[in-house]
Coordinates of C-alpha atoms in Angstrom, one line a residue:
M13 CA -3.3 41.7 -47.3
V14 CA -2.2 38.9 -49.5
K15 CA -5.4 36.9 -49.0
V16 CA -7.6 40.0 -49.7
N17 CA -5.7 40.8 -52.9
A18 CA -6.1 37.2 -54.0
A19 CA -9.9 37.5 -53.5
D20 CA -10.0 40.8 -55.4
A21 CA -8.0 39.3 -58.2
V22 CA -10.5 36.4 -58.5
M23 CA -13.4 38.9 -58.5
E24 CA -11.7 41.0 -61.1
E25 CA -11.2 37.9 -63.2
F26 CA -14.9 37.1 -63.0
S27 CA -15.7 40.7 -64.2
T28 CA -13.6 40.6 -67.4
S29 CA -15.0 40.1 -70.9
E30 CA -12.5 37.3 -71.4
F31 CA -14.2 35.3 -68.6
E32 CA -17.6 36.1 -70.1
S33 CA -16.6 34.8 -73.5
R34 CA -15.2 31.6 -71.8
F35 CA -18.7 30.7 -70.6
Q36 CA -20.7 31.7 -73.7
A37 CA -20.8 28.1 -74.9
Y38 CA -22.8 27.2 -71.8
G39 CA -25.5 29.9 -72.4
T40 CA -24.9 31.5 -69.0
V41 CA -23.3 34.7 -70.2
S42 CA -24.4 36.6 -73.4
P43 CA -25.0 40.2 -74.4
S44 CA -28.7 39.6 -75.1
S45 CA -29.5 38.2 -71.6
G46 CA -28.8 41.1 -69.3
G47 CA -30.8 39.8 -66.2
R48 CA -29.3 36.3 -66.6
K49 CA -25.9 37.8 -67.1
R50 CA -26.0 39.8 -63.9
C51 CA -27.5 36.9 -61.9
S52 CA -24.9 34.4 -63.2
R53 CA -22.1 36.8 -62.5
V54 CA -23.3 37.4 -58.9
Q55 CA -23.6 33.6 -58.4
V56 CA -20.1 33.0 -59.7
I57 CA -18.7 35.8 -57.6
V58 CA -20.3 34.4 -54.4
V59 CA -19.1 30.9 -55.2
G60 CA -15.6 32.1 -55.9
G61 CA -15.5 34.2 -52.8
A62 CA -16.7 31.3 -50.7
L63 CA -13.9 29.1 -52.1
V64 CA -11.3 31.8 -51.3
V65 CA -12.6 32.2 -47.8
G66 CA -12.7 28.4 -47.2
I67 CA -9.1 28.1 -48.4
A68 CA -8.1 31.0 -46.1
V69 CA -9.8 29.5 -43.1
A70 CA -8.3 26.1 -43.8
S71 CA -4.8 27.7 -44.1
L72 CA -5.3 29.3 -40.7
L73 CA -6.5 26.2 -39.0
V74 CA -4.0 23.7 -40.3
P75 CA -0.9 25.4 -38.8
S76 CA -2.7 26.0 -35.4
G77 CA -3.8 22.3 -35.2
S78 CA -0.4 21.0 -36.2
G79 CA 1.2 23.3 -33.7
K80 CA -1.0 21.9 -30.9
Q81 CA -0.4 18.3 -32.0
S82 CA 3.4 19.0 -32.1
S83 CA 3.2 20.6 -28.6
T84 CA 1.2 17.6 -27.3
R85 CA 3.6 15.2 -28.9
N86 CA 6.6 16.9 -27.3
E87 CA 5.0 16.8 -23.9
M88 CA 4.4 13.1 -24.3
L89 CA 8.0 12.5 -25.3
K90 CA 9.2 14.4 -22.3
L91 CA 7.0 12.3 -19.9
K92 CA 8.2 9.2 -21.6
R93 CA 11.8 10.2 -21.2
K94 CA 11.2 11.1 -17.5
A95 CA 9.5 7.7 -16.8
R96 CA 12.3 5.9 -18.5
A97 CA 14.9 7.8 -16.4
I98 CA 13.0 6.7 -13.2
H99 CA 12.4 3.1 -14.0
H100 CA 15.5 2.5 -16.1
P101 CA 18.3 4.5 -14.5
S102 CA 21.5 5.2 -16.3
K103 CA 24.6 3.1 -15.9
S104 CA 26.2 5.8 -13.8
S105 CA 23.3 5.8 -11.3
L106 CA 23.1 2.0 -11.3
S107 CA 26.7 1.8 -10.1
A108 CA 25.6 3.7 -6.9
S109 CA 22.0 2.6 -6.3
G110 CA 21.6 -0.6 -8.4
F111 CA 18.3 -1.3 -10.2
L112 CA 16.5 1.2 -8.0
S113 CA 16.6 4.9 -8.8
Q114 CA 17.4 7.4 -6.2
V115 CA 13.9 8.9 -6.6
D116 CA 12.3 5.5 -5.6
R117 CA 14.9 4.9 -2.9
D118 CA 13.9 8.2 -1.3
A119 CA 10.2 7.5 -1.7
F120 CA 10.2 4.0 0.0
P121 CA 10.5 3.4 3.7
Q122 CA 14.0 2.4 4.8
D123 CA 12.9 -1.0 5.9
V124 CA 11.6 -1.8 2.4
V125 CA 14.8 -0.6 0.8
D126 CA 16.9 -2.7 3.2
S127 CA 14.8 -5.8 2.2
L128 CA 15.6 -5.4 -1.5
D129 CA 18.6 -6.6 -3.4
T130 CA 19.0 -3.8 -5.9
R131 CA 21.9 -5.5 -7.6
V132 CA 19.5 -7.9 -9.2
D133 CA 17.5 -6.9 -12.3
P134 CA 13.8 -7.2 -11.4
C135 CA 13.0 -8.1 -15.0
S136 CA 15.2 -11.2 -14.6
D137 CA 14.5 -12.3 -11.0
F138 CA 11.8 -10.3 -9.3
Y139 CA 11.8 -12.4 -6.2
E140 CA 15.5 -12.0 -5.6
F141 CA 15.1 -8.2 -6.2
A142 CA 12.2 -7.9 -3.8
C143 CA 13.4 -10.3 -1.0
G144 CA 17.1 -10.8 -1.5
G145 CA 18.1 -8.2 1.0
W146 CA 15.9 -9.7 3.7
V147 CA 17.1 -13.3 3.0
N148 CA 20.7 -12.3 3.1
N149 CA 20.6 -10.1 6.2
A150 CA 17.8 -11.4 8.4
T151 CA 18.8 -13.3 11.5
I152 CA 16.5 -15.9 13.0
P153 CA 16.8 -15.9 16.9
S154 CA 18.0 -19.1 18.5
Y155 CA 14.7 -19.5 20.4
Q156 CA 12.6 -19.3 17.2
P157 CA 12.1 -21.8 14.4
A158 CA 11.2 -19.0 12.0
W159 CA 11.1 -15.2 12.0
A160 CA 8.6 -13.0 10.3
K161 CA 9.2 -9.3 10.6
Q162 CA 5.6 -8.4 10.0
W163 CA 4.6 -10.3 13.2
D164 CA 7.6 -11.4 15.2
G165 CA 9.4 -8.1 14.7
V166 CA 6.4 -6.1 15.8
T167 CA 5.9 -8.3 18.8
K168 CA 9.5 -7.8 19.8
H169 CA 9.2 -4.1 19.4
V170 CA 6.1 -3.9 21.6
E171 CA 7.7 -6.1 24.2
A172 CA 10.7 -3.8 24.3
M173 CA 8.4 -0.8 24.8
T174 CA 6.4 -2.6 27.6
V175 CA 9.6 -3.7 29.4
G176 CA 10.9 -0.1 29.3
L177 CA 7.7 1.2 30.9
L178 CA 7.6 -1.5 33.6
K179 CA 11.1 -0.8 34.6
E180 CA 10.1 2.7 35.6
D181 CA 6.6 2.0 36.8
P182 CA 6.2 2.8 40.5
G183 CA 2.9 1.0 40.8
V184 CA 2.0 -2.7 41.5
S185 CA 2.7 -3.8 37.9
G186 CA 6.2 -2.3 38.0
K187 CA 7.0 -3.9 41.4
F188 CA 5.8 -7.3 40.3
F189 CA 7.8 -7.2 37.1
R190 CA 11.0 -6.1 38.9
S191 CA 10.6 -8.8 41.5
C192 CA 10.4 -11.4 38.8
M193 CA 13.4 -10.0 37.0
D194 CA 15.6 -9.6 40.1
T195 CA 17.3 -13.0 39.6
A196 CA 20.1 -12.1 42.1
T197 CA 17.5 -11.8 44.9
I198 CA 15.6 -14.9 43.7
Q199 CA 18.8 -17.0 43.8
K200 CA 19.6 -15.7 47.3
L201 CA 16.2 -16.5 48.7
G202 CA 16.1 -20.0 47.2
A203 CA 13.0 -22.0 48.2
S204 CA 12.3 -20.1 51.3
P205 CA 9.3 -18.2 49.8
L206 CA 7.7 -21.6 49.2
E207 CA 8.1 -22.9 52.7
P208 CA 4.6 -21.8 54.0
W209 CA 2.9 -23.6 51.1
L210 CA 5.0 -26.7 51.6
K211 CA 4.0 -26.8 55.2
I212 CA 0.3 -26.8 54.2
V213 CA 1.0 -29.8 51.9
D214 CA 2.8 -31.6 54.7
G215 CA -0.2 -31.0 57.0
I216 CA -2.6 -33.0 54.7
V217 CA -3.3 -36.2 56.5
N218 CA -7.0 -36.8 55.8
N219 CA -10.0 -35.5 53.8
A220 CA -10.7 -32.7 56.3
T221 CA -7.1 -31.3 56.1
L222 CA -7.1 -31.8 52.3
H223 CA -10.3 -29.8 52.1
D224 CA -8.8 -27.0 54.2
A225 CA -5.6 -27.0 52.1
L226 CA -7.5 -26.8 48.9
I227 CA -9.5 -23.8 50.2
K228 CA -6.2 -22.0 51.2
F229 CA -4.7 -22.6 47.7
A230 CA -7.9 -21.5 45.9
V231 CA -8.1 -18.3 47.9
S232 CA -4.5 -17.5 46.9
D233 CA -5.5 -18.1 43.2
L234 CA -3.5 -21.4 43.1
N235 CA -5.7 -23.7 41.0
L236 CA -4.8 -27.3 41.8
F237 CA -7.5 -29.8 41.0
W238 CA -9.9 -27.3 39.6
S239 CA -10.1 -23.7 38.6
W240 CA -12.9 -21.2 38.9
W241 CA -13.9 -17.8 37.5
I242 CA -16.8 -15.5 37.0
D243 CA -17.9 -14.4 33.5
S244 CA -21.0 -13.6 31.4
D245 CA -23.6 -16.3 31.4
S246 CA -23.5 -18.6 28.4
E247 CA -27.2 -18.3 27.7
D248 CA -27.9 -14.8 29.1
S249 CA -25.1 -12.3 28.7
S250 CA -26.9 -9.7 30.8
I251 CA -25.9 -11.6 34.0
N252 CA -22.7 -13.2 35.3
S253 CA -22.3 -16.8 36.3
F254 CA -19.8 -18.8 38.4
F255 CA -17.8 -21.3 36.3
L256 CA -15.8 -24.3 37.6
A257 CA -13.4 -26.4 35.5
Q258 CA -10.8 -29.0 35.9
G259 CA -7.5 -27.7 37.2
G260 CA -4.0 -27.9 35.7
I261 CA -2.2 -30.5 37.8
T262 CA -4.6 -33.5 37.4
M263 CA -3.5 -36.7 35.8
P264 CA -4.3 -37.1 32.1
D265 CA -6.7 -40.0 32.7
R266 CA -9.0 -41.3 35.6
D267 CA -7.2 -44.7 35.4
Y268 CA -4.2 -43.2 37.0
Y269 CA -6.3 -42.7 40.2
L270 CA -8.3 -45.9 40.2
K271 CA -5.9 -48.6 38.9
D272 CA -3.0 -49.8 40.9
S273 CA -0.4 -50.6 38.3
E274 CA 3.1 -49.7 37.2

């Protein structure tokens, strides 16, 4: 209502004789020019009304826009405070969780959290923050020169799972594994399981007996002077071929066989 009354007031002002006398010096409003007087008055009224409407529209838009900007600014400030609370925890929370908020601690895997040293400020020493827990707590096994959890730890875990399965396996694999791990029985038997093979070695007296002995060892998958296997052909993978290679107990050089020296 206020804006409408203001527009009416402006229009009323344009229609007064005082306003007409104000513009007589410019020749736009005079008693002797009726047509021009009416045309000029209409033009002035239209221009004045347009100005009033423009001001009214601007007054409506400015508060709305500023309100949206204010709302957006408040939302940004809230997000900023939330991010600061996560990445820069308060002193009370630091006393319990160090330089790692409880939100991040719950989000990371436990292995990752255990490898961190949250007492160290990551902005001061990021390496110590990221790896300090691992360096301080990791134990290198006595049989290893180094230990990497990514590889050695996984290998150890897989081996533990495999051993657990083999201990309960009723098949050939389980029996073979348990026979190798039964150290009490191995110690009790001593060298007696090797006696048949030792007799074959003792029976070698010439080339013919050597030939027979090598055949017996090869059939039992004991590779002495050579080893053999069947695999895909090197030039044509659609067929299989027989391969023969030097065995594992040969001397490192032919001179050991041909030269008689100390």
